[in-house]
CSV table of C-alpha atoms in Angstrom, one decimal:
chain,number,residue,atom,x,y,z
A,1,MET,CA,0.0,0.0,0.0
A,2,LYS,CA,1.2,3.5,-0.8
A,3,SER,CA,-0.3,6.7,0.6
A,4,ALA,CA,0.3,10.5,0.3
A,5,VAL,CA,-1.0,13.4,2.3
A,6,GLU,CA,-2.2,16.7,0.8
A,7,THR,CA,-2.9,19.6,3.3
A,8,LEU,CA,-6.1,21.3,2.3
A,9,ASN,CA,-6.0,23.9,5.1
A,10,PRO,CA,-4.5,24.0,8.7
A,11,THR,CA,-7.3,21.6,10.0
A,12,ARG,CA,-8.0,19.3,7.0
A,13,VAL,CA,-6.0,16.9,4.8
A,14,ARG,CA,-6.7,14.6,1.9
A,15,LEU,CA,-5.1,11.1,2.0
A,16,THR,CA,-4.5,9.4,-1.4
A,17,VAL,CA,-4.1,5.7,-1.0
A,18,GLU,CA,-3.1,3.0,-3.6
A,19,VAL,CA,-3.7,-0.6,-2.6
A,20,PRO,CA,-2.3,-3.5,-4.7
A,21,PHE,CA,-5.0,-6.1,-5.3
A,22,GLU,CA,-3.2,-8.9,-3.6
A,23,GLU,CA,-3.5,-7.0,-0.3
A,24,LEU,CA,-7.3,-7.4,-0.7
A,25,LYS,CA,-7.0,-11.2,-0.5
A,26,ASP,CA,-8.0,-11.6,3.2
A,27,SER,CA,-11.0,-9.3,2.7
A,28,LEU,CA,-12.1,-11.2,-0.5
A,29,ASP,CA,-11.9,-14.5,1.3
A,30,ALA,CA,-14.0,-13.0,4.2
A,31,ALA,CA,-16.5,-11.7,1.6
A,32,TYR,CA,-17.0,-15.1,0.0
A,33,LYS,CA,-17.4,-16.7,3.4
A,34,LYS,CA,-20.0,-14.1,4.5
A,35,ILE,CA,-22.0,-14.4,1.3
A,36,ASN,CA,-21.7,-18.2,1.6
A,37,GLN,CA,-23.5,-18.0,4.9
A,38,GLN,CA,-26.3,-15.7,3.5
A,39,VAL,CA,-27.3,-17.5,0.3
A,40,THR,CA,-28.4,-20.9,-0.8
A,41,VAL,CA,-27.7,-22.6,-4.2
A,42,LYS,CA,-29.4,-25.8,-5.2
A,43,GLY,CA,-26.9,-28.7,-5.3
A,44,PHE,CA,-24.5,-27.1,-2.7
A,45,ARG,CA,-24.5,-27.3,1.1
A,46,LYS,CA,-24.9,-24.0,2.9
A,47,GLY,CA,-21.4,-22.5,3.4
A,48,LYS,CA,-19.8,-24.8,0.7
A,49,ILE,CA,-20.6,-22.8,-2.4
A,50,PRO,CA,-17.5,-22.4,-4.6
A,51,ALA,CA,-16.3,-18.9,-5.3
A,52,ARG,CA,-16.9,-19.3,-9.1
A,53,VAL,CA,-20.5,-20.2,-8.5
A,54,ILE,CA,-21.0,-17.2,-6.3
A,55,ASP,CA,-19.5,-15.0,-9.0
A,56,GLN,CA,-21.8,-16.5,-11.7
A,57,ARG,CA,-25.0,-16.4,-9.6
A,58,PHE,CA,-24.6,-13.1,-7.7
A,59,GLY,CA,-21.9,-11.3,-9.6
A,60,ARG,CA,-18.3,-10.6,-8.9
A,61,GLY,CA,-19.3,-6.9,-8.2
A,62,ALA,CA,-21.2,-7.9,-5.0
A,63,VAL,CA,-18.1,-9.7,-3.7
A,64,LEU,CA,-15.8,-6.8,-4.5
A,65,GLU,CA,-18.2,-4.3,-2.8
A,66,GLU,CA,-18.3,-6.5,0.4
A,67,ALA,CA,-14.5,-6.9,0.3
A,68,VAL,CA,-13.8,-3.2,-0.2
A,69,ASN,CA,-16.2,-2.2,2.6
A,70,ASP,CA,-14.4,-4.6,4.9
A,71,ALA,CA,-10.8,-3.5,3.9
A,72,LEU,CA,-11.2,0.3,3.7
A,73,PRO,CA,-11.1,1.0,7.5
A,74,LYS,CA,-7.9,-1.0,7.8
A,75,PHE,CA,-6.1,0.7,4.9
A,76,TYR,CA,-7.4,4.1,6.0
A,77,THR,CA,-6.1,3.5,9.6
A,78,GLU,CA,-2.7,2.3,8.2
A,79,ALA,CA,-2.4,5.5,6.1
A,80,VAL,CA,-3.3,7.7,9.1
A,81,ASN,CA,-0.7,6.0,11.3
A,82,GLU,CA,1.9,6.1,8.6
A,83,ALA,CA,1.4,9.9,8.2
A,84,GLU,CA,1.2,10.3,12.0
A,85,LEU,CA,-2.0,12.3,11.7
A,86,ASN,CA,-4.1,13.2,14.7
A,87,VAL,CA,-7.5,12.9,13.1
A,88,LEU,CA,-10.9,14.3,14.2
A,89,GLY,CA,-14.2,12.7,13.3
A,90,GLN,CA,-15.0,10.4,10.4
A,91,PRO,CA,-13.4,10.8,7.0
A,92,ASP,CA,-15.1,11.5,3.7
A,93,VAL,CA,-14.0,8.5,1.5
A,94,ASP,CA,-14.2,8.4,-2.3
A,95,ILE,CA,-13.1,5.3,-4.2
A,96,THR,CA,-11.4,6.7,-7.3
A,97,GLU,CA,-10.4,3.5,-9.0
A,98,LEU,CA,-11.3,-0.2,-8.5
A,99,LYS,CA,-9.9,-2.7,-11.1
A,100,ASP,CA,-10.6,-6.3,-10.5
A,101,ASN,CA,-7.3,-8.2,-9.9
A,102,GLU,CA,-5.3,-5.0,-10.4
A,103,THR,CA,-5.7,-2.1,-7.9
A,104,LEU,CA,-7.9,-0.2,-5.4
A,105,ASN,CA,-7.4,3.5,-5.2
A,106,PHE,CA,-9.2,5.9,-2.8
A,107,THR,CA,-9.0,9.3,-1.2
A,108,ALA,CA,-10.1,10.2,2.3
A,109,GLU,CA,-10.6,13.8,3.5
A,110,VAL,CA,-10.6,14.3,7.2
A,111,ASP,CA,-10.2,17.0,9.8
A,112,ILE,CA,-7.0,16.9,11.9
A,113,ARG,CA,-5.9,18.6,15.0
A,114,PRO,CA,-4.0,21.8,14.0
A,115,ALA,CA,-0.4,22.2,14.8
A,116,ILE,CA,-0.1,24.6,17.7
A,117,GLU,CA,2.9,26.6,19.0
A,118,ILE,CA,2.7,27.3,22.7
A,119,PRO,CA,4.5,30.6,23.4
A,120,ASP,CA,6.2,31.6,26.6
A,121,TYR,CA,3.4,32.0,29.1
A,122,SER,CA,5.4,32.9,32.1
A,123,GLY,CA,4.7,36.6,31.5
A,124,ILE,CA,0.9,36.3,31.9
A,125,GLU,CA,-0.5,38.6,34.6
A,126,VAL,CA,-4.1,38.7,35.9
A,127,GLU,CA,-6.0,40.4,38.6
A,128,VAL,CA,-8.5,38.7,40.9
A,129,ASP,CA,-10.7,39.7,43.7
A,130,ALA,CA,-9.1,40.2,47.1
A,131,VAL,CA,-10.0,37.8,49.9
A,132,GLU,CA,-11.6,40.2,52.4
A,133,ILE,CA,-14.0,39.1,55.1
A,134,ALA,CA,-15.9,41.9,56.8
A,135,ASP,CA,-17.6,41.6,60.2
A,136,GLU,CA,-20.9,41.9,58.4
A,137,ASP,CA,-20.1,38.8,56.3
A,138,VAL,CA,-19.5,36.8,59.5
A,139,ASP,CA,-22.7,38.2,61.1
A,140,LYS,CA,-24.7,37.2,58.0
A,141,ALA,CA,-23.2,33.6,58.0
A,142,VAL,CA,-24.1,33.2,61.7
A,143,GLU,CA,-27.6,34.6,61.1
A,144,GLU,CA,-28.1,32.1,58.3
A,145,LEU,CA,-27.1,29.3,60.7
A,146,ARG,CA,-29.5,30.8,63.3
A,147,GLU,CA,-32.3,30.7,60.8
A,148,ARG,CA,-31.7,27.0,60.3
A,149,PHE,CA,-32.3,26.4,64.1
A,150,ALA,CA,-35.5,28.5,64.2
A,151,SER,CA,-38.5,27.0,65.8
A,152,THR,CA,-42.2,27.6,65.0
A,153,SER,CA,-45.3,27.8,67.2
A,154,PRO,CA,-48.9,28.1,66.0
A,155,VAL,CA,-50.6,31.5,66.5
A,156,GLU,CA,-54.2,32.6,66.2
A,157,ARG,CA,-53.8,35.8,64.2
A,158,PRO,CA,-53.5,36.9,60.6
A,159,ALA,CA,-50.3,35.8,58.8
A,160,GLU,CA,-47.4,38.3,58.5
A,161,ASP,CA,-44.1,38.5,56.8
A,162,GLY,CA,-41.7,35.8,58.1
A,163,ASP,CA,-44.5,33.5,59.4
A,164,VAL,CA,-44.6,29.9,58.4
A,165,VAL,CA,-48.0,28.9,56.9
A,166,THR,CA,-49.3,25.5,56.1
A,167,ILE,CA,-51.4,25.7,52.9
A,168,ASP,CA,-53.4,23.7,50.4
A,169,LEU,CA,-53.1,24.7,46.7
A,170,GLU,CA,-55.2,24.2,43.7
A,171,ALA,CA,-54.2,25.4,40.2
A,172,LYS,CA,-56.5,25.9,37.3
A,173,VAL,CA,-55.7,26.6,33.6
A,174,GLU,CA,-58.6,27.8,31.5
A,175,GLY,CA,-61.0,26.8,34.2
A,176,GLU,CA,-59.7,23.1,34.5
A,177,VAL,CA,-58.0,21.8,37.6
A,178,LEU,CA,-54.6,20.4,36.6
A,179,GLU,CA,-53.8,16.8,37.5
A,180,ASP,CA,-50.5,17.9,39.0
A,181,GLY,CA,-51.9,21.2,40.2
A,182,VAL,CA,-53.2,20.1,43.6
A,183,ALA,CA,-51.1,20.0,46.8
A,184,SER,CA,-51.9,19.7,50.5
A,185,GLY,CA,-50.1,20.5,53.7
A,186,VAL,CA,-47.4,22.6,52.0
A,187,SER,CA,-45.2,24.5,54.4
A,188,TYR,CA,-44.2,28.0,53.2
A,189,THR,CA,-42.3,30.9,54.8
A,190,ILE,CA,-43.9,34.2,53.7
A,191,GLY,CA,-41.4,36.3,51.9
A,192,SER,CA,-39.0,33.5,51.0
A,193,GLY,CA,-39.9,33.6,47.3
A,194,GLU,CA,-39.8,29.8,47.1
A,195,LEU,CA,-43.3,29.3,45.6
A,196,LEU,CA,-45.4,31.1,43.1
A,197,GLU,CA,-45.2,34.8,42.4
A,198,GLY,CA,-48.1,36.6,44.1
A,199,ILE,CA,-48.6,34.0,46.9
A,200,ASP,CA,-47.2,36.3,49.5
A,201,ASP,CA,-49.8,39.0,48.9
A,202,ALA,CA,-52.5,36.3,48.8
A,203,VAL,CA,-51.7,34.7,52.2
A,204,LYS,CA,-50.7,37.8,54.2
A,205,GLY,CA,-53.6,38.8,56.4
A,206,LEU,CA,-55.3,35.4,56.3
A,207,GLU,CA,-55.9,33.4,59.4
A,208,ALA,CA,-56.2,29.6,59.7
A,209,GLY,CA,-59.2,28.6,57.5
A,210,GLY,CA,-58.8,31.7,55.3
A,211,GLU,CA,-58.8,31.3,51.5
A,212,ALA,CA,-57.7,33.5,48.6
A,213,THR,CA,-57.3,33.3,44.8
A,214,PHE,CA,-54.6,34.8,42.7
A,215,THR,CA,-53.1,34.5,39.2
A,216,SER,CA,-49.6,33.4,38.6
A,217,GLU,CA,-47.4,31.9,35.9
A,218,LEU,CA,-46.6,28.3,36.7
A,219,LYS,CA,-42.9,27.5,37.0
A,220,GLY,CA,-43.0,23.8,36.4
A,221,GLY,CA,-45.3,20.8,35.8
A,222,SER,CA,-47.5,20.0,32.8
A,223,ALA,CA,-48.6,23.6,32.3
A,224,ALA,CA,-45.2,25.3,32.9
A,225,GLY,CA,-45.1,28.8,31.6
A,226,LYS,CA,-48.9,29.2,31.5
A,227,GLU,CA,-51.1,31.6,33.4
A,228,SER,CA,-53.0,29.9,36.2
A,229,GLU,CA,-55.7,30.7,38.6
A,230,VAL,CA,-54.5,29.5,42.0
A,231,THR,CA,-56.6,29.0,45.1
A,232,VAL,CA,-54.7,28.9,48.3
A,233,LYS,CA,-56.2,27.9,51.7
A,234,VAL,CA,-54.3,28.5,55.0
A,235,THR,CA,-54.7,25.7,57.4
A,236,GLN,CA,-52.2,27.0,60.0
A,237,VAL,CA,-50.2,30.1,60.8
A,238,ALA,CA,-47.0,29.7,62.8
A,239,LYS,CA,-44.6,32.3,64.2
A,240,ARG,CA,-40.9,31.7,63.6
A,241,GLU,CA,-38.8,32.1,66.8
A,242,LEU,CA,-35.0,32.5,66.5
A,243,PRO,CA,-32.7,31.3,69.2
A,244,GLU,CA,-30.7,33.9,71.2
A,245,LEU,CA,-27.2,34.6,69.9
A,246,ASP,CA,-25.2,33.4,72.8
A,247,ASP,CA,-22.9,30.6,73.9
A,248,ASP,CA,-25.9,28.2,74.3
A,249,PHE,CA,-26.7,28.7,70.6
A,250,ALA,CA,-23.1,28.0,69.7
A,251,GLN,CA,-23.2,24.7,71.6
A,252,LEU,CA,-26.6,23.8,70.0
A,253,ALA,CA,-25.5,24.6,66.4
A,254,SER,CA,-21.8,23.6,66.4
A,255,GLU,CA,-19.1,21.8,68.2
A,256,PHE,CA,-17.9,25.0,69.8
A,257,ASP,CA,-18.5,26.2,73.4
A,258,THR,CA,-18.7,29.9,72.8
A,259,LEU,CA,-20.3,32.3,70.3
A,260,ASP,CA,-16.8,33.9,69.7
A,261,GLU,CA,-15.4,30.5,68.7
A,262,LEU,CA,-18.4,29.9,66.4
A,263,LYS,CA,-17.8,33.3,64.7
A,264,ALA,CA,-14.1,32.6,64.3
A,265,ASP,CA,-14.9,29.3,62.6
A,266,SER,CA,-17.4,31.1,60.4
A,267,ARG,CA,-14.8,33.6,59.3
A,268,LYS,CA,-12.3,30.8,58.5
A,269,ARG,CA,-14.9,29.0,56.4
A,270,LEU,CA,-15.7,32.2,54.5
A,271,GLU,CA,-12.0,32.7,53.9
A,272,THR,CA,-11.6,29.2,52.6
A,273,ALA,CA,-14.6,29.7,50.2
A,274,ARG,CA,-13.3,33.0,49.0
A,275,GLN,CA,-9.8,31.5,48.4
A,276,PHE,CA,-11.4,28.8,46.3
A,277,ASP,CA,-13.4,31.4,44.4
A,278,GLN,CA,-10.2,33.4,44.0
A,279,ALA,CA,-8.3,30.4,42.6
A,280,THR,CA,-11.1,29.6,40.2
A,281,GLN,CA,-11.1,33.2,39.0
A,282,ALA,CA,-7.3,33.1,38.5
A,283,GLN,CA,-7.6,29.9,36.5
A,284,GLU,CA,-10.4,31.3,34.3
A,285,ARG,CA,-8.5,34.6,33.6
A,286,VAL,CA,-5.1,32.9,33.1
A,287,LEU,CA,-6.8,30.6,30.5
A,288,GLU,CA,-8.3,33.6,28.7
A,289,LYS,CA,-4.9,35.2,28.5
A,290,LEU,CA,-3.3,32.0,27.3
A,291,LEU,CA,-5.9,31.6,24.5
A,292,GLU,CA,-5.2,35.2,23.4
A,293,LEU,CA,-1.5,34.3,23.0
A,294,VAL,CA,-2.1,31.2,20.9
A,295,GLU,CA,-3.5,31.1,17.3
A,296,VAL,CA,-5.8,28.1,17.1
A,297,PRO,CA,-7.6,27.2,13.8
A,298,VAL,CA,-10.9,25.5,14.5
A,299,PRO,CA,-12.1,22.7,12.2
A,300,GLU,CA,-15.5,23.9,10.8
A,301,LYS,CA,-17.1,20.5,10.8
A,302,LEU,CA,-16.0,19.8,14.4
A,303,LEU,CA,-17.4,23.3,15.4
A,304,GLU,CA,-20.7,22.7,13.8
A,305,ASP,CA,-21.0,19.3,15.5
A,306,GLU,CA,-20.2,20.8,18.8
A,307,ILE,CA,-22.8,23.6,18.4
A,308,ARG,CA,-25.4,21.0,17.4
A,309,THR,CA,-24.5,18.9,20.5
A,310,ARG,CA,-24.7,21.9,22.9
A,311,LYS,CA,-28.1,22.9,21.5
A,312,HIS,CA,-29.4,19.3,21.7
A,313,ASN,CA,-28.2,18.9,25.3
A,314,LEU,CA,-29.8,22.2,26.3
A,315,GLU,CA,-33.2,21.6,24.6
A,316,HIS,CA,-33.6,17.9,25.3
A,317,HIS,CA,-32.0,17.5,28.7
A,318,GLN,CA,-31.6,20.7,30.7
A,319,LEU,CA,-34.7,22.6,29.6
A,320,GLY,CA,-36.7,19.4,29.4
A,321,GLN,CA,-36.1,18.8,33.1
A,322,MET,CA,-37.3,22.3,33.8
A,323,GLY,CA,-40.4,22.0,31.7
A,324,LEU,CA,-39.3,24.6,29.3
A,325,ASP,CA,-38.7,24.8,25.5
A,326,LEU,CA,-36.1,26.9,23.8
A,327,ALA,CA,-38.5,29.7,22.9
A,328,LYS,CA,-39.6,30.1,26.5
A,329,TYR,CA,-36.0,29.9,27.7
A,330,LEU,CA,-35.0,32.7,25.4
A,331,GLU,CA,-37.9,34.8,26.5
A,332,ILE,CA,-36.9,34.4,30.2
A,333,GLN,CA,-33.3,35.2,29.3
A,334,GLY,CA,-34.3,38.2,27.2
A,335,LYS,CA,-32.4,37.0,24.2
A,336,THR,CA,-33.2,36.6,20.5
A,337,GLU,CA,-32.5,33.4,18.7
A,338,GLU,CA,-29.7,35.1,16.8
A,339,GLU,CA,-28.0,36.2,20.0
A,340,PHE,CA,-28.4,32.7,21.5
A,341,ASP,CA,-26.8,31.2,18.3
A,342,ALA,CA,-23.9,33.7,18.5
A,343,GLU,CA,-23.3,33.0,22.1
A,344,THR,CA,-23.4,29.2,21.6
A,345,ARG,CA,-21.0,29.5,18.7
A,346,GLU,CA,-18.6,31.6,20.8
A,347,GLN,CA,-18.7,29.1,23.7
A,348,ALA,CA,-18.1,26.2,21.4
A,349,VAL,CA,-15.1,27.9,19.8
A,350,LYS,CA,-13.7,28.6,23.2
A,351,GLY,CA,-14.3,25.0,24.3
A,352,ILE,CA,-12.5,23.5,21.3
A,353,LYS,CA,-9.6,26.0,21.5
A,354,THR,CA,-9.2,25.3,25.3
A,355,GLN,CA,-9.0,21.6,24.7
A,356,PHE,CA,-6.5,21.9,21.8
A,357,VAL,CA,-4.2,24.2,23.7
A,358,LEU,CA,-4.3,22.3,27.0
A,359,ASP,CA,-3.7,19.0,25.2
A,360,GLU,CA,-0.7,20.5,23.5
A,361,LEU,CA,0.5,21.7,26.9
A,362,VAL,CA,0.1,18.2,28.3
A,363,ASN,CA,2.4,16.9,25.5
A,364,LYS,CA,4.9,19.7,25.9
A,365,GLU,CA,5.2,19.4,29.6
A,366,LYS,CA,5.0,15.6,29.5
A,367,LEU,CA,2.2,15.4,32.1
A,368,ASN,CA,0.9,12.1,33.2
A,369,VAL,CA,-2.2,11.1,35.3
A,370,ASN,CA,-1.7,8.6,38.1
A,371,GLN,CA,-4.3,6.3,39.5
A,372,GLU,CA,-4.8,8.4,42.7
A,373,GLU,CA,-5.6,11.5,40.6
A,374,LEU,CA,-8.0,9.7,38.4
A,375,THR,CA,-9.8,8.1,41.3
A,376,GLU,CA,-10.2,11.4,43.1
A,377,HIS,CA,-11.5,13.1,40.0
A,378,LEU,CA,-13.9,10.2,39.4
A,379,MET,CA,-15.3,10.4,42.9
A,380,ARG,CA,-15.9,14.1,42.6
A,381,ARG,CA,-17.6,13.7,39.3
A,382,ALA,CA,-19.7,10.9,40.8
A,383,GLN,CA,-20.8,13.2,43.6
A,384,SER,CA,-21.7,16.0,41.3
A,385,SER,CA,-23.8,13.6,39.1
A,386,GLY,CA,-25.7,12.2,42.1
A,387,MET,CA,-24.4,8.7,41.6
A,388,SER,CA,-22.3,6.5,43.9
A,389,PRO,CA,-18.6,6.2,42.9
A,390,ASP,CA,-19.2,2.5,42.0
A,391,GLN,CA,-22.2,3.3,39.8
A,392,PHE,CA,-20.4,6.2,38.1
A,393,ALA,CA,-17.2,4.1,37.6
A,394,GLN,CA,-19.3,1.3,36.0
A,395,ALA,CA,-21.1,3.8,33.7
A,396,VAL,CA,-17.7,5.3,32.7
A,397,VAL,CA,-16.2,2.0,31.9
A,398,GLU,CA,-19.2,0.6,30.0
A,399,GLY,CA,-19.4,3.9,28.0
A,400,GLY,CA,-15.7,3.8,27.1
A,401,GLN,CA,-15.3,7.2,28.8
A,402,VAL,CA,-12.1,6.5,30.8
A,403,PRO,CA,-9.9,8.3,28.3
A,404,MET,CA,-12.3,11.3,28.6
A,405,LEU,CA,-11.7,11.4,32.4
A,406,VAL,CA,-8.0,11.0,32.0
A,407,GLY,CA,-8.0,13.9,29.5
A,408,GLU,CA,-9.9,16.1,32.0
A,409,VAL,CA,-7.4,15.5,34.7
A,410,ALA,CA,-4.4,16.0,32.4
A,411,ARG,CA,-5.8,19.3,31.1
A,412,GLY,CA,-6.4,20.4,34.7
A,413,LYS,CA,-2.8,19.7,35.5
A,414,ALA,CA,-1.7,21.6,32.3
A,415,LEU,CA,-3.8,24.6,33.3
A,416,ALA,CA,-2.3,24.5,36.8
A,417,VAL,CA,1.2,24.6,35.4
A,418,VAL,CA,0.3,27.8,33.5
A,419,VAL,CA,-1.4,29.4,36.6
A,420,GLU,CA,1.7,28.6,38.7
A,421,ALA,CA,3.9,30.4,36.1
A,422,ALA,CA,1.6,33.4,35.9
A,423,THR,CA,1.6,36.5,38.1
A,424,VAL,CA,-1.7,36.7,40.0
A,425,LYS,CA,-2.4,39.9,41.9
A,426,ASP,CA,-5.5,40.9,43.9
A,427,THR,CA,-7.4,44.1,43.6
A,428,ASN,CA,-5.3,45.5,46.4
A,429,GLY,CA,-2.2,45.0,44.3
A,430,GLU,CA,-0.9,42.1,46.5
A,431,VAL,CA,0.6,39.1,44.8
A,432,VAL,CA,-1.5,36.0,45.4
A,433,ASP,CA,0.4,32.8,46.0
A,434,LEU,CA,-2.1,30.0,45.3
A,435,ASP,CA,0.4,27.4,46.6
A,436,ASP,CA,0.0,28.9,50.1
A,437,GLU,CA,-3.6,27.6,50.5
A,438,ASP,CA,-4.3,24.7,52.8
A,439,ASP,CA,-4.7,21.1,51.5
A,440,SER,CA,-8.5,21.2,51.3
A,441,VAL,CA,-8.5,24.3,49.2
A,442,GLU,CA,-5.7,23.0,47.0
A,443,GLY,CA,-7.7,19.8,46.3
A,444,GLU,CA,-10.7,21.9,45.2
A,445,GLN,CA,-8.5,24.1,43.1
A,446,ALA,CA,-7.0,21.2,41.3
A,447,GLU,CA,-10.4,19.8,40.7
A,448,ALA,CA,-11.7,23.1,39.4
A,449,ALA,CA,-8.8,23.2,36.9
A,450,ALA,CA,-9.7,19.6,35.8
A,451,ASP,CA,-13.2,20.7,35.2
A,452,ALA,CA,-12.2,23.8,33.3
A,453,SER,CA,-12.1,21.8,30.0
A,454,ALA,CA,-14.6,19.0,30.9
A,455,GLU,CA,-17.3,20.5,28.6
A,456,ALA,CA,-14.8,21.1,25.8
A,457,ASP,CA,-13.8,17.4,26.1
A,458,LYS,CA,-17.0,16.3,24.5
A,459,SER,CA,-16.2,18.3,21.4
A,460,ASP,CA,-13.5,15.8,20.7
A,461,GLU,CA,-14.3,12.6,22.6
A,462,ASP,CA,-17.8,12.3,21.2
A,463,LYS,CA,-16.7,12.9,17.6
A,464,SER,CA,-13.0,12.0,17.1
A,465,ASP,CA,-13.2,8.2,16.8
A,466,ALA,CA,-12.3,7.5,13.2
């Protein structure tokens, strides 16, 4: 077999392959064997029909077609490996010449990963938010904890802001009660905004046994997005009572003996969270600067496939779970379809470029992923998916997605290398040393870096098997 490569553009090539006919022998034998098992000829046992009889009865052309279809993937793969191409997606194959007992010639056009030059990235500088915890932040955190330990006691008076009411609901659309529009014994805190718009005004002022009707747009269910007439009946009004902010509360709500110790711990937790946010912000901004430094051609077919995948996932998975369609989603977001398409294209381009650049960094820096890193990433992904680690691992293995997870971790390590080399300053002008964080923050930071290209991973893993 002989092959040659012609570069059509930075992301697409044409392979020209010439195959001597003798190299088709194994595929021809397999074709005769397959046809033998599929047909019957009087006078011959099944599977024992001579090749010449098959040629006479069914035509040599049928045999050649079967043999070529069997052989093409092997010869294509050999040509790709010989040229050391990093292909993306399926090739467009055209058989240019097929002469029986002489030769098979074909061409294959396919997208490839572009050659990328990674420049010196040590000069990258970014600014991130400073980690500053005000007393008001600590007070707010303690107050939220206090809210969790609030108690309620029934009262015989009209409902007020902050009260917890027990209510029965009935929703009608166009005068018909919805099958999924009836609920009883629902507990609702007035002013929380956790239920339908308009319900606060409807229940305020009602005592137990009181009833009101209001109109509201349904957020979910079979009539999501439609205007509904909602009847609400209050069966109980209860007053929320917050515990006193003192040492007794600290002992009730935590492992600490004093309120001061509880506040100190709250401050530390806020600092840890802000440090994680700061590290994530640094990673995002360093990545943006890196992408600005590198010229990355994007294969058009790969881009269109990625845009189509993103739209499909949004419409048929994310929005479907919320009971929305794309039109309603765009209305809520205040966007036109053209704006949505432009944003989706921009995000897809960034995702593909991110993967290409970080993969090149993985090769350049010779980064490897060990079993411990892969296991930790798998466990975090399992947690975020709502599956047990065993269930998630089984799904990953059965779906052939292990290389995808390895790629995510490797790209996370590549991004971490760039962040480490960059200069990161906060809004106060202070240099931020991300290596100074404690172990728990470092673990989360490493995982955030791994997730930075997880979405982009699909743009290649789902489409690059040739």
